mmCIF file of C-alpha atoms in Angstrom:
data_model
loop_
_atom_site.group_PDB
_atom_site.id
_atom_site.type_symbol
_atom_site.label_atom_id
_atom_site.label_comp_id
_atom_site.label_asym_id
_atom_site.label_seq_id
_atom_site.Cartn_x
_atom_site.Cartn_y
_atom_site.Cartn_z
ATOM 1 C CA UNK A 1 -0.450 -4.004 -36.158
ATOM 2 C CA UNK A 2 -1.946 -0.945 -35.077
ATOM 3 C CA UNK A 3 0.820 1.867 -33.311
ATOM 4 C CA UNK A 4 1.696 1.857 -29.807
ATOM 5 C CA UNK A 5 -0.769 4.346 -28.786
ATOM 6 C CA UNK A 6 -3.107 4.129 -25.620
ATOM 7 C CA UNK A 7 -6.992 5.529 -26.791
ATOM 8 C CA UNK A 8 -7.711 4.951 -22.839
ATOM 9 C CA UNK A 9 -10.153 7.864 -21.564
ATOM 10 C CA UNK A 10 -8.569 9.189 -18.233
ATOM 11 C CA UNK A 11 -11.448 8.965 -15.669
ATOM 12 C CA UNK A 12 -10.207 11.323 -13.272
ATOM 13 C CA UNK A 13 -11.203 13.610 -16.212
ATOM 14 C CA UNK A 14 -14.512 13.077 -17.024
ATOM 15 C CA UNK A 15 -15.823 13.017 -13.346
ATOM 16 C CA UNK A 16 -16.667 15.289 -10.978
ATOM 17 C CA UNK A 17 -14.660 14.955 -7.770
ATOM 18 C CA UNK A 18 -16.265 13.004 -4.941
ATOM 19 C CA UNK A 19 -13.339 12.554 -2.161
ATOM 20 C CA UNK A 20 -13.276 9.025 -0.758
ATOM 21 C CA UNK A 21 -10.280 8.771 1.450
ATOM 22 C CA UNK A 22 -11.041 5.647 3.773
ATOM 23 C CA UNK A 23 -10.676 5.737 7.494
ATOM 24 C CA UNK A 24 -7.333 3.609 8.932
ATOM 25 C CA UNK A 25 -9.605 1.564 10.906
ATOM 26 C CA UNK A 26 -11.334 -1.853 9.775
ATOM 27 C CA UNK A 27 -14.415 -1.171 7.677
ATOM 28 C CA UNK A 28 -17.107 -3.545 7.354
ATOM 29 C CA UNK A 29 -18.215 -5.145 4.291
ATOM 30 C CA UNK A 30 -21.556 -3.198 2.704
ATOM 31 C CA UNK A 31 -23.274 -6.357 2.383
ATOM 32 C CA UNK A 32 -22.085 -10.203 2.701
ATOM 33 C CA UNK A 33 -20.159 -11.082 -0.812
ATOM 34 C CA UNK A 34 -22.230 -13.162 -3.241
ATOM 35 C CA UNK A 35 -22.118 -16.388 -3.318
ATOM 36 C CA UNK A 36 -21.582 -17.943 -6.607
ATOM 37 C CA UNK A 37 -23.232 -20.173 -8.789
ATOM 38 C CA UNK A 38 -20.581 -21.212 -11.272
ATOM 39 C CA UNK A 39 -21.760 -21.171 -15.068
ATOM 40 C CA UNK A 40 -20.424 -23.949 -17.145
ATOM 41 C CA UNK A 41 -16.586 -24.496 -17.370
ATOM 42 C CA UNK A 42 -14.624 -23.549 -20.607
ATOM 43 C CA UNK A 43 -11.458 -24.578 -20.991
ATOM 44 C CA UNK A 44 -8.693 -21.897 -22.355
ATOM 45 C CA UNK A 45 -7.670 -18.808 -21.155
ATOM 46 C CA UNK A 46 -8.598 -15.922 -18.719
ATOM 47 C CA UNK A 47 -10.794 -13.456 -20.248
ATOM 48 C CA UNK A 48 -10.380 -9.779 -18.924
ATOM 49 C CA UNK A 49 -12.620 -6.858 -19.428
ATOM 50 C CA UNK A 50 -12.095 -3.379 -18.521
ATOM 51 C CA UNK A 51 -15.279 -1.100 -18.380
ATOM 52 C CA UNK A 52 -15.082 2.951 -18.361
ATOM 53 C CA UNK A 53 -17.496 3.344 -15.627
ATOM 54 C CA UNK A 54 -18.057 7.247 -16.389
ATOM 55 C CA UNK A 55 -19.936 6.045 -19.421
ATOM 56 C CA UNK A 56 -20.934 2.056 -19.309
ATOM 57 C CA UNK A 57 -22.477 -0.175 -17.078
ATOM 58 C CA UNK A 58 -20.236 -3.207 -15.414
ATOM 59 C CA UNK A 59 -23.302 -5.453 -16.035
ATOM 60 C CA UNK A 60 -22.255 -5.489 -19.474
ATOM 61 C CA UNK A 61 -19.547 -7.921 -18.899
ATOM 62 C CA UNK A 62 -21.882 -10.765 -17.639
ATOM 63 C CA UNK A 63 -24.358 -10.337 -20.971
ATOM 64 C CA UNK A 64 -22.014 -12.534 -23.127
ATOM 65 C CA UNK A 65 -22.102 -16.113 -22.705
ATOM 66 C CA UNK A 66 -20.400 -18.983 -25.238
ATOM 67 C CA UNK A 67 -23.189 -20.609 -27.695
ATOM 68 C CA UNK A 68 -21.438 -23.849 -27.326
ATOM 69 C CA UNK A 69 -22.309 -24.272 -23.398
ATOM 70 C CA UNK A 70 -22.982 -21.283 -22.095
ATOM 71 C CA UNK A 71 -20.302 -20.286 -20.081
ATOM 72 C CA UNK A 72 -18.878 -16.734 -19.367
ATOM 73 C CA UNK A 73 -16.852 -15.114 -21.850
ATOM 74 C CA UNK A 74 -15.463 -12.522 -18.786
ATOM 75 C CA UNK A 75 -13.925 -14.253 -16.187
ATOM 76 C CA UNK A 76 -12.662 -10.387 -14.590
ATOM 77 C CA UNK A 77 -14.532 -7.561 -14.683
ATOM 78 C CA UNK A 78 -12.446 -4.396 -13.881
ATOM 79 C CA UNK A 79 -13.966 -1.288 -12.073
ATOM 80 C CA UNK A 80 -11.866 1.620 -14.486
ATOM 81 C CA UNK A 81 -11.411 3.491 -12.135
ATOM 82 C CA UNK A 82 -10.575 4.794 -8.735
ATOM 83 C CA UNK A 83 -7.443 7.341 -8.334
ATOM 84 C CA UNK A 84 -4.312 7.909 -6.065
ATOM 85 C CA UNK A 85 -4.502 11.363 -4.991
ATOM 86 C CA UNK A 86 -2.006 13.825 -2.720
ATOM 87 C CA UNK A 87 -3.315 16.042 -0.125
ATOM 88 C CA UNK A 88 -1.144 19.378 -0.018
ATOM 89 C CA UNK A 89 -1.894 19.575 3.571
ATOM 90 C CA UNK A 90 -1.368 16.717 5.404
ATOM 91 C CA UNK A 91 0.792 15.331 2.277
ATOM 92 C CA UNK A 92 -0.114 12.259 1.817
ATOM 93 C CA UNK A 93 -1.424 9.962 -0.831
ATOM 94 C CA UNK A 94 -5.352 8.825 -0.184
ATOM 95 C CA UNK A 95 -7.670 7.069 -2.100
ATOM 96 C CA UNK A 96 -10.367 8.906 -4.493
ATOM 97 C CA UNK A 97 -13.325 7.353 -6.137
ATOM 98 C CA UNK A 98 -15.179 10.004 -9.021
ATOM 99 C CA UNK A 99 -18.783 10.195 -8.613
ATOM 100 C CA UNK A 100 -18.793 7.385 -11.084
ATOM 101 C CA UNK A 101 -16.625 4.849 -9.235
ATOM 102 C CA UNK A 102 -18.475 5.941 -5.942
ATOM 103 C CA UNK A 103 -21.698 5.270 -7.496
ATOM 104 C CA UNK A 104 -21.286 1.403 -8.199
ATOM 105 C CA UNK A 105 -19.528 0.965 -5.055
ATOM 106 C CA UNK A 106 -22.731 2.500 -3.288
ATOM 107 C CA UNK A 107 -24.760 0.017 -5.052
ATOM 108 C CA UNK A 108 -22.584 -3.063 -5.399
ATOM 109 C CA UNK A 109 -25.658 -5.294 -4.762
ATOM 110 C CA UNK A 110 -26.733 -4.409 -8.355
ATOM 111 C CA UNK A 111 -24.032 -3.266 -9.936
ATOM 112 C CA UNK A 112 -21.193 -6.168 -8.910
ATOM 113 C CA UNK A 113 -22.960 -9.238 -6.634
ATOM 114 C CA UNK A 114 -24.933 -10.098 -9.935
ATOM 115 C CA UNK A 115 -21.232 -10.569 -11.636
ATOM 116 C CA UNK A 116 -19.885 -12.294 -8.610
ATOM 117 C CA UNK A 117 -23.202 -14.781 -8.740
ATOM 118 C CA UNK A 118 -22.240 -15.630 -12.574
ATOM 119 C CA UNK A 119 -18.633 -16.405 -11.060
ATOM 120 C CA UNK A 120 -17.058 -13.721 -12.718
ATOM 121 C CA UNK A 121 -14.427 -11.736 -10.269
ATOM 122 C CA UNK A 122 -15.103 -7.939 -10.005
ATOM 123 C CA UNK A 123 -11.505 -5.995 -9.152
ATOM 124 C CA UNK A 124 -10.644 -2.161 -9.067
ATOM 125 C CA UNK A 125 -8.492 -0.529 -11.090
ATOM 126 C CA UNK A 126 -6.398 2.336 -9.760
ATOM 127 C CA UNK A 127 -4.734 5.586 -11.365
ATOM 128 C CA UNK A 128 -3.029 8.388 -11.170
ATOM 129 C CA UNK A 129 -4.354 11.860 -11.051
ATOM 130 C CA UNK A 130 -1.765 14.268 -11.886
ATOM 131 C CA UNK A 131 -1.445 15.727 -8.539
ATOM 132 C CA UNK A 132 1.865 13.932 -8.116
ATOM 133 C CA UNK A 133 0.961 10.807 -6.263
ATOM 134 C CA UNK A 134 1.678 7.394 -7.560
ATOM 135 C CA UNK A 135 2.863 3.845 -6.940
ATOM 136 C CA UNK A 136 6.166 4.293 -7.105
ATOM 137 C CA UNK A 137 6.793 7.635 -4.951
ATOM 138 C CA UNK A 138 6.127 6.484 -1.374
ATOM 139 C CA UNK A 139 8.568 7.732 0.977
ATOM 140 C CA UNK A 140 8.623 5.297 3.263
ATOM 141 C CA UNK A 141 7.528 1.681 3.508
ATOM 142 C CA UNK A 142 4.747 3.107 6.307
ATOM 143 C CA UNK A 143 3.862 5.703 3.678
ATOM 144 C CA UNK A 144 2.964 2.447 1.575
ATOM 145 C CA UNK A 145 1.752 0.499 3.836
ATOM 146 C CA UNK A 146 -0.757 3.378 4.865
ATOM 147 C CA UNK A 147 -2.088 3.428 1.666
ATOM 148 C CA UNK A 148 -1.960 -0.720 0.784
ATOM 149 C CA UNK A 149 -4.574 -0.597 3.746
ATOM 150 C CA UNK A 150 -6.740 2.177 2.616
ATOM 151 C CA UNK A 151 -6.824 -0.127 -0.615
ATOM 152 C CA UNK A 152 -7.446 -3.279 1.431
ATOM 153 C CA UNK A 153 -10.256 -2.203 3.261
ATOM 154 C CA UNK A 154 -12.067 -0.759 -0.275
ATOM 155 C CA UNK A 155 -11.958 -4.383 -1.167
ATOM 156 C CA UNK A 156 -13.487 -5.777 2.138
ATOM 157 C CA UNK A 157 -15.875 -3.490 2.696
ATOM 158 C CA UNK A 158 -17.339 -3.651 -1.200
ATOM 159 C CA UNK A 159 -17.052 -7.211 -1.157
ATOM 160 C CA UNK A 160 -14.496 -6.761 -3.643
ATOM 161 C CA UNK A 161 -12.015 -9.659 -5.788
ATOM 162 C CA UNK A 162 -8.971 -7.589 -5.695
ATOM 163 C CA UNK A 163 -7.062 -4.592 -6.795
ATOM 164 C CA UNK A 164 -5.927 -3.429 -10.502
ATOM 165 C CA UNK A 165 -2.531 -1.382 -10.648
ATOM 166 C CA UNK A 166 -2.240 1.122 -13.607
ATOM 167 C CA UNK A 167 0.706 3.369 -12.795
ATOM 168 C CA UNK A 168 -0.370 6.518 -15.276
ATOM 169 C CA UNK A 169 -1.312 10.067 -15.029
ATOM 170 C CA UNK A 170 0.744 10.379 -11.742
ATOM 171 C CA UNK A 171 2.976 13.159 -12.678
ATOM 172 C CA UNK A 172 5.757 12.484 -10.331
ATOM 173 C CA UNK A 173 6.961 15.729 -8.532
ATOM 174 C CA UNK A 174 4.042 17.661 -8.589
ATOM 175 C CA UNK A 175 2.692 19.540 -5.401
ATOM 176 C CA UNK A 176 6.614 19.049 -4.293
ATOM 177 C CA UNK A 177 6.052 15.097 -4.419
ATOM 178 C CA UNK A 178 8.915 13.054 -5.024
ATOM 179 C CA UNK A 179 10.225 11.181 -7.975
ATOM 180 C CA UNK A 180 9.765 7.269 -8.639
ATOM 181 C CA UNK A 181 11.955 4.960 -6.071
ATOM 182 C CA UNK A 182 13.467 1.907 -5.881
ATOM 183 C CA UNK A 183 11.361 0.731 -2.965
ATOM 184 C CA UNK A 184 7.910 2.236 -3.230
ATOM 185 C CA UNK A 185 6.240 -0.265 -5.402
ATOM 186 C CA UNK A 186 7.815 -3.337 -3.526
ATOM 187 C CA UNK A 187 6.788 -1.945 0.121
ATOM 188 C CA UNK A 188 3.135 -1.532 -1.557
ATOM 189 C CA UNK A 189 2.561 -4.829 -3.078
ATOM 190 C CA UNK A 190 4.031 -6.596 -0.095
ATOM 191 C CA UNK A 191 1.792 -4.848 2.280
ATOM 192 C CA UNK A 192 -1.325 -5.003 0.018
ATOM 193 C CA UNK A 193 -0.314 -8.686 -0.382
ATOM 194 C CA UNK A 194 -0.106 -9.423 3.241
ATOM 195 C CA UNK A 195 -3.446 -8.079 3.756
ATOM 196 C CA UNK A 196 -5.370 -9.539 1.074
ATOM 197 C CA UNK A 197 -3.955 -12.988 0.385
ATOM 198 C CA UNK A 198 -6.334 -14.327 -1.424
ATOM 199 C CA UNK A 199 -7.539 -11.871 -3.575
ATOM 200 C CA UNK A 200 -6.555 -10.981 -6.850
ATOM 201 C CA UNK A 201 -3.674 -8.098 -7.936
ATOM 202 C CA UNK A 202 -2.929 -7.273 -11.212
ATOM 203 C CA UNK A 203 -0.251 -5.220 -13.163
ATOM 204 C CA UNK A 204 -1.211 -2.894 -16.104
ATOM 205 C CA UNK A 205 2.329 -2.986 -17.246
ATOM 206 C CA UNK A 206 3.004 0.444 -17.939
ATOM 207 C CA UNK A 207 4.720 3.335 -16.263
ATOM 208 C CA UNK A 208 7.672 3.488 -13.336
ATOM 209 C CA UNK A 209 6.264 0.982 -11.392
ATOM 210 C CA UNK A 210 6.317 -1.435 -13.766
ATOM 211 C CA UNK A 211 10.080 -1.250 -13.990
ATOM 212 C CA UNK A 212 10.625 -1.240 -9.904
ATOM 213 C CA UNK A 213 9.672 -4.586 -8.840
ATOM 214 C CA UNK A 214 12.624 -5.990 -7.063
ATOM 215 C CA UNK A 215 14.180 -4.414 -3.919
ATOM 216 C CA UNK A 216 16.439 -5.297 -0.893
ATOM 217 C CA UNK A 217 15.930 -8.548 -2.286
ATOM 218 C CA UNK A 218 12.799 -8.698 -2.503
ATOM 219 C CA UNK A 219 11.074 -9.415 -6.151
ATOM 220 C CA UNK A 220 7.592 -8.622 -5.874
ATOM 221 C CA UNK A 221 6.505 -10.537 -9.486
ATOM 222 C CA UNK A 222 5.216 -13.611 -7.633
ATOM 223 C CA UNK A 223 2.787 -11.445 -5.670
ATOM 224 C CA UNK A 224 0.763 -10.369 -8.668
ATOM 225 C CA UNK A 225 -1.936 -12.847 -9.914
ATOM 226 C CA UNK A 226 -2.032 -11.302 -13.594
ATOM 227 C CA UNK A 227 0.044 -8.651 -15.382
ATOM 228 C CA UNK A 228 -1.195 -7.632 -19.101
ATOM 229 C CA UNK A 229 0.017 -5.830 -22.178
ATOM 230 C CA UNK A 230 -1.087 -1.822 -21.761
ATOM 231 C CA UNK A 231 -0.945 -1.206 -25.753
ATOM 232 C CA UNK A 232 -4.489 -1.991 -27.285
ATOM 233 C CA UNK A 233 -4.313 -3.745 -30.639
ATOM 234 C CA UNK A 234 -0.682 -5.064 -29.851
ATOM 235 C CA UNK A 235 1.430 -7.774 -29.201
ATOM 236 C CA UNK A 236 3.599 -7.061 -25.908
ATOM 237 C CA UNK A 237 5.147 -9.390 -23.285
ATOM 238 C CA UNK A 238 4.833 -7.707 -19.902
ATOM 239 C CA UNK A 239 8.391 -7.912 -18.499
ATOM 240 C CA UNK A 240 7.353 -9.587 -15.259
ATOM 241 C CA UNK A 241 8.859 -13.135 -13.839
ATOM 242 C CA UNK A 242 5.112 -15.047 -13.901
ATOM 243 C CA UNK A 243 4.273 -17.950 -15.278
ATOM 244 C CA UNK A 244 2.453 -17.905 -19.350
ATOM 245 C CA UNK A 245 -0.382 -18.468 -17.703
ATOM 246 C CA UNK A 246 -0.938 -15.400 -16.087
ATOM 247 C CA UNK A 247 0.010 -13.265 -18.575
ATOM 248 C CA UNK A 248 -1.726 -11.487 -21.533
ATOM 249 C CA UNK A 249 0.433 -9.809 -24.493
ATOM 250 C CA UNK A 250 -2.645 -9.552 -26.253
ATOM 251 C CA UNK A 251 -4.374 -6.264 -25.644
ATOM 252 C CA UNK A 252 -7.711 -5.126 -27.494
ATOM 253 C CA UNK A 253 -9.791 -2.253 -27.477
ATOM 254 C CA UNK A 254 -13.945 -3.707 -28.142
ATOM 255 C CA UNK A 255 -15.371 -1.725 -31.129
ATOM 256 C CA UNK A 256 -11.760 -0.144 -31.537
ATOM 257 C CA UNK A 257 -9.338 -2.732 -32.441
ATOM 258 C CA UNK A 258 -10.079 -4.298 -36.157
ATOM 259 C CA UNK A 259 -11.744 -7.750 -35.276
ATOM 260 C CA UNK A 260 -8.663 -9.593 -37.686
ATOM 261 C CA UNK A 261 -6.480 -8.021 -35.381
ATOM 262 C CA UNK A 262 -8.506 -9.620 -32.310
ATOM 263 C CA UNK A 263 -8.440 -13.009 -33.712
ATOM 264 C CA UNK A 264 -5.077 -13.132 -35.049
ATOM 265 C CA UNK A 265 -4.053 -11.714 -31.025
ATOM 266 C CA UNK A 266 -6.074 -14.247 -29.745
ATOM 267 C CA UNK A 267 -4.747 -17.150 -32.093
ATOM 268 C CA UNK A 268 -1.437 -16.065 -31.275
ATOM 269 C CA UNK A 269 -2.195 -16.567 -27.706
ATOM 270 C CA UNK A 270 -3.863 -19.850 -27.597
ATOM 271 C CA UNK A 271 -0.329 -20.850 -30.341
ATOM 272 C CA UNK A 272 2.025 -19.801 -27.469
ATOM 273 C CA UNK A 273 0.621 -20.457 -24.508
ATOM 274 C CA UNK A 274 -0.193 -17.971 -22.407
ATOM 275 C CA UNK A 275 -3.417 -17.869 -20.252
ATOM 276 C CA UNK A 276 -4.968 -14.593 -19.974
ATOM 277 C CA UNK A 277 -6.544 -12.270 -22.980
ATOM 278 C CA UNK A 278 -6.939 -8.719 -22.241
ATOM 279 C CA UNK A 279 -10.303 -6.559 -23.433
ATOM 280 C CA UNK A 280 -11.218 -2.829 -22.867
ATOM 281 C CA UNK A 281 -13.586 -0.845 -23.222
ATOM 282 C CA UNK A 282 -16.642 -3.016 -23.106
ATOM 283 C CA UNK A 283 -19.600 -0.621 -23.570
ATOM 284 C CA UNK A 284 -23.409 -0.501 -23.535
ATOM 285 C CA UNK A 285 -23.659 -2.103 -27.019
ATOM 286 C CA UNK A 286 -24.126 -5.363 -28.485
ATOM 287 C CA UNK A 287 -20.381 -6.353 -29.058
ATOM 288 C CA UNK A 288 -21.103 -9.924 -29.994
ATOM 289 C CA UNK A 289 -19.285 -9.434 -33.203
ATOM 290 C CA UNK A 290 -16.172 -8.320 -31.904
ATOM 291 C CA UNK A 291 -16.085 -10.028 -28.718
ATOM 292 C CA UNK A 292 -16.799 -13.339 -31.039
ATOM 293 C CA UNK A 293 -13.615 -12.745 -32.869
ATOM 294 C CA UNK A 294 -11.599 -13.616 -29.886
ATOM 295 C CA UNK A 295 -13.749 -16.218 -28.449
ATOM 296 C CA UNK A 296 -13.726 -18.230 -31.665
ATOM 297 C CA UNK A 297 -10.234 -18.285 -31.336
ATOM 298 C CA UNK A 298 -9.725 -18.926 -27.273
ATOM 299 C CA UNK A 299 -12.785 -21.309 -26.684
ATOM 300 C CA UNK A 300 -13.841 -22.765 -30.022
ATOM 301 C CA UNK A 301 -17.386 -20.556 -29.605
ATOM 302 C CA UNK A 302 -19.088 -17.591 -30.838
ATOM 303 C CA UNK A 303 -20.723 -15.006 -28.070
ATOM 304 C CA UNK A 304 -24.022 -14.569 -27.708
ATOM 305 C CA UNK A 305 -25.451 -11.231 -26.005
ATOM 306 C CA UNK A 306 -28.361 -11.578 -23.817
ATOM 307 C CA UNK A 307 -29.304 -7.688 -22.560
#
């Protein structure tokens, strides 16, 4: 078992800045979502891959397919990723997509519809950016609110599956924000729920947010469709009341993470029962080896690449 150490490559980072904040209003959708044609159906769990769009291409994630019946290995592709930034003037928390991000937003009709066609969902991931803005930090539940809607109308008007919650790099109290609350987290998720019912919303389990989920009586755990293990190479219950089946203690990094270590996380899965296996990383490579060493294990099948 490899240490408990994240090799994730912050994006806000690597990119240049490209400021995105969304108007209030209703934005339309840049072109209609794509309508799928659903590959073949495997049977086991949710497959989950994170791609570093500063450096790889999200087409990567629908160029492995099963040798026994060809279905998808992905079933979620995640944008990594769009950031929660402050503005000093007007403070307030907005939403901030790096030239990177903006880029296969601006051309979702190569870039995502072709994963959406496959049937594999296509979320965004969103981060902190060290300018003291985060999840859990809201100062009022129309602070939150204001912001769950900025993050609802990305995913209408990209045609998006839902929205990816990674509560890093915020670095509370910065630019005289405040420190995590109790209530920040649960105002968000409700109001990002109520807009977007049907879409997906996942938990990277990992910083304050992750520990603020219940409020006024409100537990917010049944809102999230997946929550996942944030330590790559590791075994790690996320501490969140869902069902097995939507949870992933198995973490891997692709290329990173030995490949015994892959198939003994994803044998370990399939043993107790949980339903979702969580990849990163997924670059412009042929990863059939490593990607195989799960899929072995979760569907019975070696991956093939196709580029």
């Amino acid at each position: 078992m490899l240490h408990l150490v994240r090799r994730r490559v912050r994006t806000a980072a690597l990119a240049l800045s490209a400021i995105a904040a969304l108007a209030i209003g209703a934005t339309a959708p840049t072109g209609a979502a794509a309508a799928t044609t659903p590959a073949p159906r495997k049977q086991g769990p949710t497959s989950v891959a994170y791609v570093e769009v500063n450096n790889h291409s999200m087409l990567n994630v629908g160029k492995y397919t099963l040798a026994n019946g060809g279905g998808n290995v992905f079933d979620v592709a995640v944008i990594f990723a769009a950031n929660i930034n402050y503005n000093t003037d007007t403070k307030t928390a907005y939403l901030h997509f790096n030239e990177n991000v903006q880029r296969v937003l601006d051309n979702v009709a190569t870039e995502v519809r072709p994963l959406q066609r496959k049937g594999i969902k296509v979320t965004l991931s969103v981060l902190g950016n060290h300018q003291g803005a985060g999840f859990a930090n809201f100062p009022s539940r129309q602070a939150a609110s204001a912001f769950a809607k900025q993050l609802s109308d990305t995913v209408a008007k990209y045609g998006l599956d839902g929205i990816d919650f990674d509560d890093e790099y915020a670095k509370y109290g910065t630019n005289g924000t405040g420190q995590p609350n109790s209530s920040s987290f649960v105002h968000l998720v409700t109001a990002l729920r109520a807009n977007m019912p049907n879409k997906i919303i996942s938990l990277y389990n990992i910083g304050p947010s992750a520990s603020r989920l219940s409020y006024g009586g409100v537990n917010i755990s049944s809102k999230f469709d997946y929550a996942w293990n944030p330590y790559y190479g590791t075994w790690q219950v996320p501490g969140i009341a869902l069902p097995k089946s939507k949870l992933s203690p198995a973490a891997v990094e692709i290329g990173r993470t030995p490949q015994s270590t892959t198939a003994d996380l994803a044998r370990r899965t399939v043993r107790e029962g949980y339903g979702v296996y969580l990849t990163y990383n997924l670059d412009n490579t042929d990863r059939s080896a490593d990607v195989s060493a799960f899929t072995r294990e979760l569907y019975g099948s070696g991956a093939v690449y196709t580029p």
